mmCIF file of C-alpha atoms and ligand atoms in Angstrom:
data_model
loop_
_atom_site.group_PDB
_atom_site.id
_atom_site.type_symbol
_atom_site.label_atom_id
_atom_site.label_comp_id
_atom_site.label_asym_id
_atom_site.label_seq_id
_atom_site.Cartn_x
_atom_site.Cartn_y
_atom_site.Cartn_z
ATOM 1 C CA MET A 8 14.393 8.466 13.852
ATOM 2 C CA ALA A 9 12.559 11.661 13.627
ATOM 3 C CA ARG A 10 9.354 13.449 12.914
ATOM 4 C CA ILE A 11 8.468 16.680 11.304
ATOM 5 C CA THR A 12 6.404 19.163 9.394
ATOM 6 C CA SER A 13 8.399 21.071 6.874
ATOM 7 C CA THR A 14 9.778 19.761 3.616
ATOM 8 C CA SER A 15 12.905 21.836 3.381
ATOM 9 C CA GLN A 16 16.146 19.951 2.827
ATOM 10 C CA SER A 17 18.396 22.495 4.465
ATOM 11 C CA GLU A 18 21.041 21.007 6.668
ATOM 12 C CA THR A 19 20.344 23.108 9.737
ATOM 13 C CA GLU A 20 16.666 22.542 9.480
ATOM 14 C CA SER A 21 17.108 18.816 9.057
ATOM 15 C CA GLN A 22 19.354 18.696 12.093
ATOM 16 C CA GLU A 23 16.926 20.723 14.198
ATOM 17 C CA ARG A 24 14.083 18.497 13.183
ATOM 18 C CA LEU A 25 15.937 15.381 14.143
ATOM 19 C CA GLU A 26 17.356 16.723 17.346
ATOM 20 C CA ASN A 27 13.869 17.637 18.440
ATOM 21 C CA VAL A 28 12.769 14.102 18.217
ATOM 22 C CA VAL A 29 15.557 11.852 19.332
ATOM 23 C CA THR A 30 13.769 9.338 21.479
ATOM 24 C CA PRO A 31 14.696 6.988 24.263
ATOM 25 C CA THR A 32 15.393 3.440 23.209
ATOM 26 C CA HIS A 33 12.983 0.595 23.593
ATOM 27 C CA SER A 34 12.532 -2.706 21.840
ATOM 28 C CA VAL A 35 9.218 -3.654 20.251
ATOM 29 C CA ASN A 36 10.312 -7.029 19.004
ATOM 30 C CA ASP A 37 8.944 -9.066 21.907
ATOM 31 C CA ALA A 38 5.628 -7.240 21.814
ATOM 32 C CA ALA A 39 5.369 -7.848 18.074
ATOM 33 C CA THR A 40 4.955 -11.570 18.611
ATOM 34 C CA THR A 41 2.225 -11.250 21.229
ATOM 35 C CA GLY A 42 -0.254 -9.104 19.286
ATOM 36 C CA GLU A 43 -0.768 -6.782 22.243
ATOM 37 C CA THR A 44 -2.017 -3.224 21.736
ATOM 38 C CA VAL A 45 0.867 -0.792 21.365
ATOM 39 C CA LEU A 46 -1.045 2.341 20.391
ATOM 40 C CA LYS A 47 -4.486 3.246 21.633
ATOM 41 C CA ILE A 48 -6.230 6.396 20.492
ATOM 42 C CA ASN A 49 -9.529 7.278 22.080
ATOM 43 C CA GLY A 50 -11.936 10.048 21.040
ATOM 44 C CA LEU A 51 -9.095 12.072 19.551
ATOM 45 C CA THR A 52 -10.224 15.547 18.524
ATOM 46 C CA ARG A 53 -8.362 18.582 17.206
ATOM 47 C CA GLN A 54 -10.319 21.778 16.925
ATOM 48 C CA TYR A 55 -8.797 24.786 15.229
ATOM 49 C CA GLU A 56 -10.493 28.152 15.527
ATOM 50 C CA GLN A 57 -12.722 27.768 12.527
ATOM 51 C CA GLU A 58 -12.543 24.088 11.931
ATOM 52 C CA CYS A 59 -12.557 20.677 13.544
ATOM 53 C CA ALA A 60 -9.673 18.938 11.721
ATOM 54 C CA VAL A 61 -10.063 15.626 13.583
ATOM 55 C CA GLU A 62 -13.172 14.554 15.464
ATOM 56 C CA GLU A 63 -13.576 11.653 17.880
ATOM 57 C CA VAL A 64 -11.106 9.330 16.222
ATOM 58 C CA SER A 65 -10.564 6.035 18.079
ATOM 59 C CA LEU A 66 -8.142 3.398 16.898
ATOM 60 C CA SER A 67 -6.052 0.609 18.413
ATOM 61 C CA VAL A 68 -2.932 -0.691 16.739
ATOM 62 C CA SER A 69 -1.380 -4.029 17.645
ATOM 63 C CA ALA A 70 2.284 -4.789 18.039
ATOM 64 C CA GLY A 71 4.006 -5.184 14.699
ATOM 65 C CA GLU A 72 0.974 -3.998 12.752
ATOM 66 C CA LEU A 73 1.146 -1.554 9.844
ATOM 67 C CA VAL A 74 -1.957 0.634 9.708
ATOM 68 C CA THR A 75 -2.417 3.296 7.044
ATOM 69 C CA LEU A 76 -4.555 6.400 7.461
ATOM 70 C CA LEU A 77 -6.057 6.970 4.037
ATOM 71 C CA GLY A 78 -8.277 9.768 2.822
ATOM 72 C CA PRO A 79 -8.571 12.785 0.558
ATOM 73 C CA SER A 80 -6.674 16.005 1.086
ATOM 74 C CA GLY A 81 -7.815 17.863 4.192
ATOM 75 C CA CYS A 82 -9.526 14.885 5.869
ATOM 76 C CA GLY A 83 -7.305 15.090 8.969
ATOM 77 C CA LYS A 84 -4.676 12.382 8.379
ATOM 78 C CA THR A 85 -1.627 14.549 8.998
ATOM 79 C CA THR A 86 -3.175 16.195 12.041
ATOM 80 C CA THR A 87 -3.855 12.742 13.502
ATOM 81 C CA LEU A 88 -0.272 11.654 12.805
ATOM 82 C CA ARG A 89 1.105 14.852 14.316
ATOM 83 C CA MET A 90 -0.943 14.310 17.471
ATOM 84 C CA ILE A 91 0.464 10.782 17.808
ATOM 85 C CA ALA A 92 3.959 12.201 17.242
ATOM 86 C CA GLY A 93 3.424 14.820 19.957
ATOM 87 C CA LEU A 94 3.786 17.711 17.520
ATOM 88 C CA GLU A 95 0.180 18.774 17.978
ATOM 89 C CA GLN A 96 -1.887 18.813 21.151
ATOM 90 C CA PRO A 97 -5.340 17.215 21.014
ATOM 91 C CA THR A 98 -8.300 19.345 22.034
ATOM 92 C CA GLU A 99 -9.979 16.242 23.441
ATOM 93 C CA GLY A 100 -9.343 12.529 23.717
ATOM 94 C CA SER A 101 -6.339 10.455 24.687
ATOM 95 C CA ILE A 102 -3.336 8.702 23.174
ATOM 96 C CA GLN A 103 -1.637 5.794 24.888
ATOM 97 C CA ILE A 104 1.636 4.303 23.656
ATOM 98 C CA GLU A 105 2.482 1.005 25.326
ATOM 99 C CA ASP A 106 1.655 1.608 29.016
ATOM 100 C CA THR A 107 2.062 5.375 28.923
ATOM 101 C CA VAL A 108 -0.737 7.855 28.360
ATOM 102 C CA VAL A 109 1.094 10.486 26.329
ATOM 103 C CA ALA A 110 -1.864 12.833 25.873
ATOM 104 C CA ASP A 111 -5.196 13.316 27.565
ATOM 105 C CA ASP A 112 -7.172 16.106 29.284
ATOM 106 C CA SER A 113 -4.519 16.637 31.916
ATOM 107 C CA ARG A 114 -1.213 15.724 30.302
ATOM 108 C CA PHE A 115 0.768 16.217 27.143
ATOM 109 C CA ILE A 116 4.098 14.502 26.746
ATOM 110 C CA PRO A 117 6.080 16.366 24.063
ATOM 111 C CA SER A 118 7.501 14.713 21.006
ATOM 112 C CA GLU A 119 11.059 14.412 22.306
ATOM 113 C CA ASP A 120 9.872 12.402 25.306
ATOM 114 C CA ARG A 121 7.722 9.984 23.324
ATOM 115 C CA ASP A 122 9.057 6.718 22.059
ATOM 116 C CA VAL A 123 8.048 7.332 18.470
ATOM 117 C CA GLY A 124 9.974 7.765 15.244
ATOM 118 C CA LEU A 125 8.916 9.577 12.116
ATOM 119 C CA VAL A 126 9.996 9.078 8.540
ATOM 120 C CA PHE A 127 9.850 12.389 6.746
ATOM 121 C CA GLN A 128 8.339 12.901 3.324
ATOM 122 C CA ASP A 129 11.625 14.353 2.091
ATOM 123 C CA PHE A 130 13.778 11.847 4.071
ATOM 124 C CA ALA A 131 15.638 14.807 5.677
ATOM 125 C CA LEU A 132 19.058 13.152 5.536
ATOM 126 C CA PHE A 133 22.124 15.074 6.681
ATOM 127 C CA PRO A 134 24.135 15.805 3.543
ATOM 128 C CA HIS A 135 27.430 16.173 5.465
ATOM 129 C CA LEU A 136 27.115 12.793 7.220
ATOM 130 C CA SER A 137 27.780 9.369 5.736
ATOM 131 C CA VAL A 138 25.051 6.769 5.373
ATOM 132 C CA GLU A 139 26.195 5.064 8.557
ATOM 133 C CA GLU A 140 26.422 8.334 10.483
ATOM 134 C CA ASN A 141 22.938 9.245 9.336
ATOM 135 C CA ILE A 142 21.633 5.903 10.533
ATOM 136 C CA THR A 143 23.257 6.193 13.948
ATOM 137 C CA PHE A 144 22.316 9.837 14.450
ATOM 138 C CA GLY A 145 19.560 9.028 16.935
ATOM 139 C CA ILE A 146 21.729 6.580 18.913
ATOM 140 C CA LYS A 147 24.847 8.738 19.160
ATOM 141 C CA ASP A 148 24.978 8.132 22.901
ATOM 142 C CA TRP A 149 24.997 4.362 22.665
ATOM 143 C CA ASP A 150 28.065 2.395 23.593
ATOM 144 C CA ARG A 151 30.409 2.257 20.547
ATOM 145 C CA THR A 152 30.251 -1.487 20.020
ATOM 146 C CA LYS A 153 26.494 -1.634 20.412
ATOM 147 C CA LYS A 154 26.088 1.317 18.062
ATOM 148 C CA ALA A 155 28.296 -0.310 15.403
ATOM 149 C CA GLN A 156 26.384 -3.568 15.744
ATOM 150 C CA ARG A 157 23.065 -1.775 15.358
ATOM 151 C CA ALA A 158 24.371 0.086 12.304
ATOM 152 C CA ASP A 159 25.518 -3.195 10.695
ATOM 153 C CA GLU A 160 22.167 -4.821 11.440
ATOM 154 C CA LEU A 161 20.246 -1.944 9.901
ATOM 155 C CA LEU A 162 22.545 -1.561 6.891
ATOM 156 C CA GLU A 163 21.922 -5.218 6.163
ATOM 157 C CA LEU A 164 18.188 -4.908 6.768
ATOM 158 C CA VAL A 165 17.890 -2.104 4.240
ATOM 159 C CA GLY A 166 20.388 -3.644 1.808
ATOM 160 C CA LEU A 167 22.991 -0.868 2.033
ATOM 161 C CA SER A 168 25.930 -2.665 3.641
ATOM 162 C CA ASP A 169 28.147 -1.727 0.679
ATOM 163 C CA HIS A 170 27.193 1.933 0.840
ATOM 164 C CA SER A 171 27.868 2.790 4.481
ATOM 165 C CA ASP A 172 30.594 5.378 3.732
ATOM 166 C CA LYS A 173 28.759 7.174 0.954
ATOM 167 C CA SER A 174 27.114 10.516 1.416
ATOM 168 C CA PRO A 175 23.365 10.881 0.777
ATOM 169 C CA ASP A 176 23.909 12.728 -2.522
ATOM 170 C CA GLN A 177 25.668 9.641 -3.885
ATOM 171 C CA LEU A 178 22.502 7.590 -3.382
ATOM 172 C CA SER A 179 19.402 7.047 -5.506
ATOM 173 C CA GLY A 180 15.975 8.158 -4.231
ATOM 174 C CA GLY A 181 15.126 4.613 -3.166
ATOM 175 C CA GLN A 182 18.427 4.234 -1.321
ATOM 176 C CA GLN A 183 17.899 7.547 0.452
ATOM 177 C CA GLN A 184 14.526 6.320 1.615
ATOM 178 C CA ARG A 185 16.130 3.155 2.985
ATOM 179 C CA VAL A 186 18.617 5.276 4.965
ATOM 180 C CA ALA A 187 15.784 7.415 6.355
ATOM 181 C CA LEU A 188 13.935 4.292 7.382
ATOM 182 C CA ALA A 189 17.009 2.737 8.991
ATOM 183 C CA ARG A 190 17.678 5.956 10.887
ATOM 184 C CA SER A 191 14.126 6.010 12.227
ATOM 185 C CA LEU A 192 14.346 2.368 13.255
ATOM 186 C CA ALA A 193 17.756 2.677 14.946
ATOM 187 C CA PRO A 194 16.538 3.626 18.444
ATOM 188 C CA GLU A 195 13.861 0.898 18.276
ATOM 189 C CA PRO A 196 10.852 3.166 18.690
ATOM 190 C CA ASP A 197 7.559 1.814 20.036
ATOM 191 C CA VAL A 198 5.740 3.299 17.070
ATOM 192 C CA LEU A 199 7.061 4.413 13.709
ATOM 193 C CA LEU A 200 5.121 7.116 11.868
ATOM 194 C CA LEU A 201 5.460 7.479 8.118
ATOM 195 C CA ASP A 202 4.200 10.704 6.597
ATOM 196 C CA GLU A 203 3.392 10.191 2.896
ATOM 197 C CA PRO A 204 6.574 8.086 2.656
ATOM 198 C CA PHE A 205 6.523 7.582 -1.105
ATOM 199 C CA SER A 206 5.475 11.036 -2.279
ATOM 200 C CA ASN A 207 9.053 12.061 -3.047
ATOM 201 C CA LEU A 208 9.741 9.132 -5.362
ATOM 202 C CA ASP A 209 8.896 8.818 -9.033
ATOM 203 C CA VAL A 210 5.984 6.561 -9.927
ATOM 204 C CA ARG A 211 8.010 3.490 -10.915
ATOM 205 C CA LEU A 212 10.225 3.634 -7.846
ATOM 206 C CA ARG A 213 7.221 4.241 -5.631
ATOM 207 C CA ILE A 214 5.762 0.872 -6.555
ATOM 208 C CA GLU A 215 9.077 -0.905 -6.043
ATOM 209 C CA MET A 216 9.693 0.797 -2.697
ATOM 210 C CA ARG A 217 6.231 -0.052 -1.340
ATOM 211 C CA GLU A 218 7.122 -3.703 -1.191
ATOM 212 C CA GLU A 219 10.586 -2.994 0.091
ATOM 213 C CA VAL A 220 9.380 -0.700 2.870
ATOM 214 C CA ARG A 221 6.781 -3.247 3.945
ATOM 215 C CA ARG A 222 9.453 -5.967 4.029
ATOM 216 C CA ILE A 223 11.761 -3.799 6.129
ATOM 217 C CA LEU A 224 9.017 -2.839 8.606
ATOM 218 C CA LYS A 225 7.905 -6.449 8.950
ATOM 219 C CA GLU A 226 11.440 -7.736 9.438
ATOM 220 C CA ALA A 227 12.048 -5.027 12.030
ATOM 221 C CA GLY A 228 8.769 -6.032 13.727
ATOM 222 C CA VAL A 229 7.945 -2.384 14.364
ATOM 223 C CA THR A 230 4.420 -1.062 14.911
ATOM 224 C CA ALA A 231 3.802 1.533 12.227
ATOM 225 C CA ILE A 232 1.255 4.113 11.134
ATOM 226 C CA SER A 233 1.500 5.504 7.663
ATOM 227 C CA VAL A 234 -0.413 8.361 6.055
ATOM 228 C CA THR A 235 -1.348 8.612 2.397
ATOM 229 C CA HIS A 236 -4.018 9.774 -0.012
ATOM 230 C CA ASP A 237 -2.974 7.053 -2.482
ATOM 231 C CA GLN A 238 -5.431 4.182 -2.178
ATOM 232 C CA GLU A 239 -3.309 1.717 -4.129
ATOM 233 C CA GLU A 240 -0.375 2.362 -1.826
ATOM 234 C CA ALA A 241 -2.549 1.952 1.272
ATOM 235 C CA LEU A 242 -4.148 -1.258 0.028
ATOM 236 C CA SER A 243 -0.851 -2.785 -1.033
ATOM 237 C CA ILE A 244 1.338 -2.137 2.008
ATOM 238 C CA SER A 245 -1.015 -2.189 5.000
ATOM 239 C CA ASP A 246 -2.228 -4.820 7.430
ATOM 240 C CA ARG A 247 -5.222 -2.563 8.035
ATOM 241 C CA VAL A 248 -6.435 0.607 6.389
ATOM 242 C CA ALA A 249 -8.215 3.370 8.318
ATOM 243 C CA ILE A 250 -10.224 5.522 5.920
ATOM 244 C CA MET A 251 -10.830 9.099 7.014
ATOM 245 C CA ASN A 252 -13.347 11.601 5.738
ATOM 246 C CA ASP A 253 -13.824 15.138 6.965
ATOM 247 C CA GLY A 254 -12.067 14.538 10.286
ATOM 248 C CA HIS A 255 -13.837 11.232 11.015
ATOM 249 C CA LEU A 256 -12.801 7.627 10.720
ATOM 250 C CA GLU A 257 -15.210 6.072 8.218
ATOM 251 C CA GLN A 258 -14.016 2.476 8.268
ATOM 252 C CA VAL A 259 -11.080 0.442 9.540
ATOM 253 C CA GLY A 260 -10.273 -3.011 8.252
ATOM 254 C CA LYS A 261 -8.017 -5.274 6.277
ATOM 255 C CA PRO A 262 -7.432 -4.001 2.727
ATOM 256 C CA GLU A 263 -9.633 -6.739 1.215
ATOM 257 C CA GLU A 264 -12.419 -6.047 3.710
ATOM 258 C CA VAL A 265 -12.612 -2.333 3.099
ATOM 259 C CA PHE A 266 -12.304 -2.758 -0.656
ATOM 260 C CA GLU A 267 -14.896 -5.507 -0.989
ATOM 261 C CA ASN A 268 -17.306 -4.362 1.719
ATOM 262 C CA PRO A 269 -17.172 -0.591 1.936
ATOM 263 C CA GLU A 270 -19.528 0.383 4.746
ATOM 264 C CA SER A 271 -20.381 3.771 3.329
ATOM 265 C CA ARG A 272 -20.813 5.359 -0.062
ATOM 266 C CA PHE A 273 -17.834 7.548 0.729
ATOM 267 C CA VAL A 274 -15.530 4.566 1.231
ATOM 268 C CA ALA A 275 -16.994 2.872 -1.849
ATOM 269 C CA SER A 276 -16.391 5.970 -3.958
ATOM 270 C CA PHE A 277 -12.913 6.509 -2.607
ATOM 271 C CA LEU A 278 -11.627 2.974 -3.242
ATOM 272 C CA GLY A 279 -11.415 1.712 -6.800
ATOM 273 C CA ARG A 280 -13.145 3.404 -9.672
ATOM 274 C CA ALA A 281 -16.588 2.975 -8.237
ATOM 275 C CA SER A 282 -19.862 3.495 -10.074
ATOM 276 C CA PHE A 283 -23.315 3.045 -8.610
ATOM 277 C CA LEU A 284 -25.821 1.105 -10.672
ATOM 278 C CA PRO A 285 -29.431 1.936 -9.744
ATOM 279 C CA GLY A 286 -31.630 -1.087 -9.059
ATOM 280 C CA THR A 287 -34.953 -2.059 -7.484
ATOM 281 C CA VAL A 288 -35.515 -5.155 -5.318
ATOM 282 C CA LEU A 289 -38.472 -7.281 -6.422
ATOM 283 C CA ASP A 290 -38.785 -10.514 -4.413
ATOM 284 C CA ASP A 291 -35.510 -12.336 -4.902
ATOM 285 C CA MET A 292 -34.502 -10.322 -7.955
ATOM 286 C CA ILE A 293 -32.888 -6.945 -8.560
ATOM 287 C CA GLU A 294 -34.069 -5.073 -11.610
ATOM 288 C CA THR A 295 -31.511 -2.800 -13.230
ATOM 289 C CA GLU A 296 -31.241 -1.212 -16.628
ATOM 290 C CA ILE A 297 -28.474 -3.625 -17.635
ATOM 291 C CA GLY A 298 -30.596 -6.656 -16.700
ATOM 292 C CA ASN A 299 -32.157 -8.453 -13.760
ATOM 293 C CA PHE A 300 -30.116 -10.477 -11.241
ATOM 294 C CA ARG A 301 -30.806 -12.680 -8.294
ATOM 295 C CA THR A 302 -30.420 -10.934 -4.939
ATOM 296 C CA GLU A 303 -27.807 -13.567 -4.007
ATOM 297 C CA ARG A 304 -25.349 -11.654 -6.155
ATOM 298 C CA LEU A 305 -25.451 -8.818 -3.638
ATOM 299 C CA ASN A 306 -23.843 -8.817 -0.192
ATOM 300 C CA GLY A 307 -26.002 -9.384 2.856
ATOM 301 C CA PRO A 308 -29.686 -10.217 3.332
ATOM 302 C CA LEU A 309 -32.165 -8.117 1.365
ATOM 303 C CA LYS A 310 -35.393 -9.525 2.783
ATOM 304 C CA ASP A 311 -36.352 -6.214 4.409
ATOM 305 C CA TYR A 312 -35.816 -4.304 1.192
ATOM 306 C CA ASP A 313 -38.527 -5.718 -1.065
ATOM 307 C CA GLY A 314 -39.629 -2.896 -3.356
ATOM 308 C CA ALA A 315 -36.726 -0.658 -2.307
ATOM 309 C CA ASP A 316 -34.474 1.297 -4.652
ATOM 310 C CA LEU A 317 -30.767 0.554 -4.200
ATOM 311 C CA ASP A 318 -27.474 1.702 -5.656
ATOM 312 C CA ILE A 319 -25.188 -1.219 -6.395
ATOM 313 C CA LEU A 320 -21.421 -0.707 -6.229
ATOM 314 C CA VAL A 321 -19.852 -1.795 -9.505
ATOM 315 C CA ARG A 322 -16.199 -1.379 -10.414
ATOM 316 C CA PRO A 323 -14.757 -1.634 -13.946
ATOM 317 C CA ASP A 324 -13.737 -5.284 -13.539
ATOM 318 C CA ASP A 325 -17.336 -6.194 -12.590
ATOM 319 C CA LEU A 326 -18.757 -5.126 -15.941
ATOM 320 C CA GLU A 327 -18.230 -5.911 -19.590
ATOM 321 C CA ALA A 328 -19.436 -3.998 -22.632
ATOM 322 C CA SER A 329 -20.313 -5.582 -25.953
ATOM 323 C CA SER A 330 -21.237 -4.035 -29.228
ATOM 324 C CA SER A 331 -24.996 -3.718 -29.578
ATOM 325 C CA GLU A 332 -27.589 -1.698 -31.425
ATOM 326 C CA GLY A 333 -31.208 -0.672 -31.129
ATOM 327 C CA ALA A 334 -33.357 -2.108 -28.326
ATOM 328 C CA THR A 335 -30.605 -4.390 -26.954
ATOM 329 C CA ALA A 336 -28.193 -1.510 -26.331
ATOM 330 C CA ASP A 337 -27.958 -0.321 -22.707
ATOM 331 C CA GLY A 338 -26.095 2.881 -23.486
ATOM 332 C CA ARG A 339 -23.181 4.389 -25.368
ATOM 333 C CA ILE A 340 -19.468 4.882 -24.853
ATOM 334 C CA VAL A 341 -18.832 8.403 -23.572
ATOM 335 C CA HIS A 342 -15.185 8.080 -22.589
ATOM 336 C CA ARG A 343 -12.332 5.693 -23.216
ATOM 337 C CA GLN A 344 -9.103 5.522 -21.307
ATOM 338 C CA TYR A 345 -6.199 3.592 -22.778
ATOM 339 C CA ASN A 346 -3.828 2.255 -20.111
ATOM 340 C CA GLY A 347 -1.520 0.103 -22.245
ATOM 341 C CA PRO A 348 -2.620 -3.396 -21.311
ATOM 342 C CA THR A 349 -6.227 -2.325 -20.726
ATOM 343 C CA PHE A 350 -8.968 0.052 -21.769
ATOM 344 C CA VAL A 351 -11.493 1.478 -19.314
ATOM 345 C CA TYR A 352 -14.667 2.500 -21.117
ATOM 346 C CA GLN A 353 -17.224 4.761 -19.542
ATOM 347 C CA VAL A 354 -20.757 3.960 -20.620
ATOM 348 C CA GLU A 355 -23.673 6.318 -20.221
ATOM 349 C CA LEU A 356 -26.801 4.266 -19.624
ATOM 350 C CA HIS A 357 -30.201 5.390 -20.921
ATOM 351 C CA SER A 358 -31.102 6.775 -17.467
ATOM 352 C CA GLY A 359 -28.040 9.047 -17.538
ATOM 353 C CA SER A 360 -26.141 6.973 -14.918
ATOM 354 C CA THR A 361 -22.618 6.068 -15.954
ATOM 355 C CA VAL A 362 -20.641 2.867 -15.315
ATOM 356 C CA ARG A 363 -17.124 1.792 -16.287
ATOM 357 C CA CYS A 364 -16.079 -1.419 -17.994
ATOM 358 C CA LEU A 365 -12.563 -2.891 -18.003
ATOM 359 C CA HIS A 366 -11.368 -4.493 -21.225
ATOM 360 C CA ASN A 367 -8.262 -5.976 -22.689
ATOM 361 C CA HIS A 368 -6.349 -3.495 -24.901
ATOM 362 C CA ALA A 369 -7.384 -5.459 -27.990
ATOM 363 C CA GLU A 370 -11.102 -4.845 -27.394
ATOM 364 C CA THR A 371 -11.746 -1.461 -28.913
ATOM 365 C CA PHE A 372 -14.946 0.511 -28.930
ATOM 366 C CA GLU A 373 -15.351 3.925 -30.470
ATOM 367 C CA HIS A 374 -16.517 7.024 -28.686
ATOM 368 C CA GLY A 375 -20.324 7.193 -29.056
ATOM 369 C CA GLN A 376 -20.658 3.503 -29.961
ATOM 370 C CA GLN A 377 -23.818 1.742 -28.717
ATOM 371 C CA VAL A 378 -23.121 -1.112 -26.309
ATOM 372 C CA SER A 379 -24.882 -3.494 -23.985
ATOM 373 C CA VAL A 380 -23.359 -3.991 -20.531
ATOM 374 C CA SER A 381 -23.238 -7.280 -18.637
ATOM 375 C CA LEU A 382 -22.449 -8.022 -15.012
ATOM 376 C CA GLU A 383 -19.452 -10.362 -14.910
ATOM 377 C CA SER A 384 -18.522 -10.218 -11.220
ATOM 378 C CA ASP A 385 -18.138 -13.482 -9.358
ATOM 379 C CA HIS A 386 -18.205 -11.908 -5.889
ATOM 380 C CA GLY A 387 -20.954 -10.400 -3.768
ATOM 381 C CA LEU A 388 -21.613 -6.764 -4.604
ATOM 382 C CA ALA A 389 -21.966 -4.042 -1.997
ATOM 383 C CA TRP A 390 -25.079 -1.856 -2.178
ATOM 384 C CA TYR A 391 -26.572 1.189 -0.502
ATOM 385 C CA PRO A 392 -30.222 2.177 -0.018
ATOM 386 C CA ARG A 393 -31.097 5.056 -2.354
ATOM 387 C CA THR A 394 -31.335 8.248 -0.356
HETATM 388 P P1 ATP B 404 -3.307 16.441 3.033
HETATM 389 O O1 ATP B 404 -3.424 15.073 2.441
HETATM 390 O O2 ATP B 404 -3.623 17.526 2.034
HETATM 391 O O3 ATP B 404 -2.035 16.663 3.762
HETATM 392 P P2 ATP B 404 -4.729 15.867 5.503
HETATM 393 O O4 ATP B 404 -5.762 14.821 5.380
HETATM 394 O O5 ATP B 404 -3.419 15.459 6.056
HETATM 395 O O6 ATP B 404 -4.523 16.577 4.097
HETATM 396 P P3 ATP B 404 -4.740 17.838 7.592
HETATM 397 O O7 ATP B 404 -3.444 18.463 7.187
HETATM 398 O O8 ATP B 404 -4.736 16.992 8.785
HETATM 399 O O9 ATP B 404 -5.372 17.019 6.370
HETATM 400 O O10 ATP B 404 -5.800 19.017 7.768
HETATM 401 C C1 ATP B 404 -7.141 18.761 8.144
HETATM 402 C C2 ATP B 404 -7.894 20.075 8.160
HETATM 403 O O11 ATP B 404 -7.422 20.891 9.221
HETATM 404 C C3 ATP B 404 -7.700 20.879 6.885
HETATM 405 O O12 ATP B 404 -8.924 21.448 6.505
HETATM 406 C C4 ATP B 404 -6.711 21.950 7.269
HETATM 407 O O13 ATP B 404 -6.940 23.136 6.550
HETATM 408 C C5 ATP B 404 -6.997 22.132 8.739
HETATM 409 N N1 ATP B 404 -5.773 22.516 9.468
HETATM 410 C C6 ATP B 404 -4.646 21.784 9.564
HETATM 411 N N2 ATP B 404 -3.727 22.426 10.303
HETATM 412 C C7 ATP B 404 -4.294 23.603 10.674
HETATM 413 C C8 ATP B 404 -3.855 24.735 11.461
HETATM 414 N N3 ATP B 404 -2.640 24.766 12.018
HETATM 415 N N4 ATP B 404 -4.716 25.765 11.635
HETATM 416 C C9 ATP B 404 -5.970 25.726 11.100
HETATM 417 N N5 ATP B 404 -6.446 24.697 10.356
HETATM 418 C C10 ATP B 404 -5.621 23.659 10.146
#
């Protein structure tokens, strides 16, 4: 296990990083079945001289849960993770891990005395140690038999039982990540922190390893917090996603909840390829420039919004374009993106608003072509009052 800041692979640096963070041992497996709170963050704030990197962030994480902090660059994800790790001292607020308050106004328990593990972006494996020695690095002091048993358990968990004597440079990127994960899990930390865990892998491997890492974390029953700016990664691996913006938590929820019911325009814009379709509520109908719909097609009651202007969240799979000319056309194709199996067409409507439409690769429209756009979604659409 470990935690860290730098991305250098040098041996000495790797060793220093790990030695700084060897933690006491503690099992989370019992807690994982009870659903109790393992990590509680309250009003967490980190002020730098010029800037408040994290402001009043509160979050509880249950035993065995995998929560991902997601947000654009500079929104405060890493600072939050570093405060949980004990690498950064909060300016205000508190952090409790299991029954221990590890940071508040009057105390700050340093990283090496917290029961947390960190998986580094660059894996930070020791090149001169074997896979097994890397895995047992944080439990060097354990009794020999117990240590060997733990190593066998973890090698099996991460599917590397046949590679225990190899050195890290004889492993693929995915295998190196498995070793890093096994090493972090070895001392059975209360909380495992994963800092952009897939950023060092190529795109194809990243997708494969997402599922594998989730499987390993779930089988280990560990409580985990991951950090990423990749929405697809966050939505695919997490039990809950915590979306951050400008130092604040914007929304926390299950991936489906935050994707389907974004509570703010920021969350809506950040998840999926969102467009906002302007509309006006008139009785039980919404008038838009691509047609009129019943208000039932939108989420939530709209009875207080009669006459109001709204922006309706539409993603590419909600809309379909069809060839059209003259008065029936809603706009024209201004951009087309070929993705292999699909095309995403961007349509500029007469008002100047743009929306995107997802089509099968066989449905081709030319740049500039006139089209009409229809709403094909079969789920409630989120909306926001026009400001
Ligand atoms: P990224 O995805 O790019 O890593 P992030 O969401 O993890 O971004 P943080 O690294 O937490 O963001 O930084 C949040 C803000 O705090 C940024 O504006 C950053 O410039 C600022 N910041 C971070 N560390 C420091 C520091 N040591 N001193 C001053 N400002 C800092």
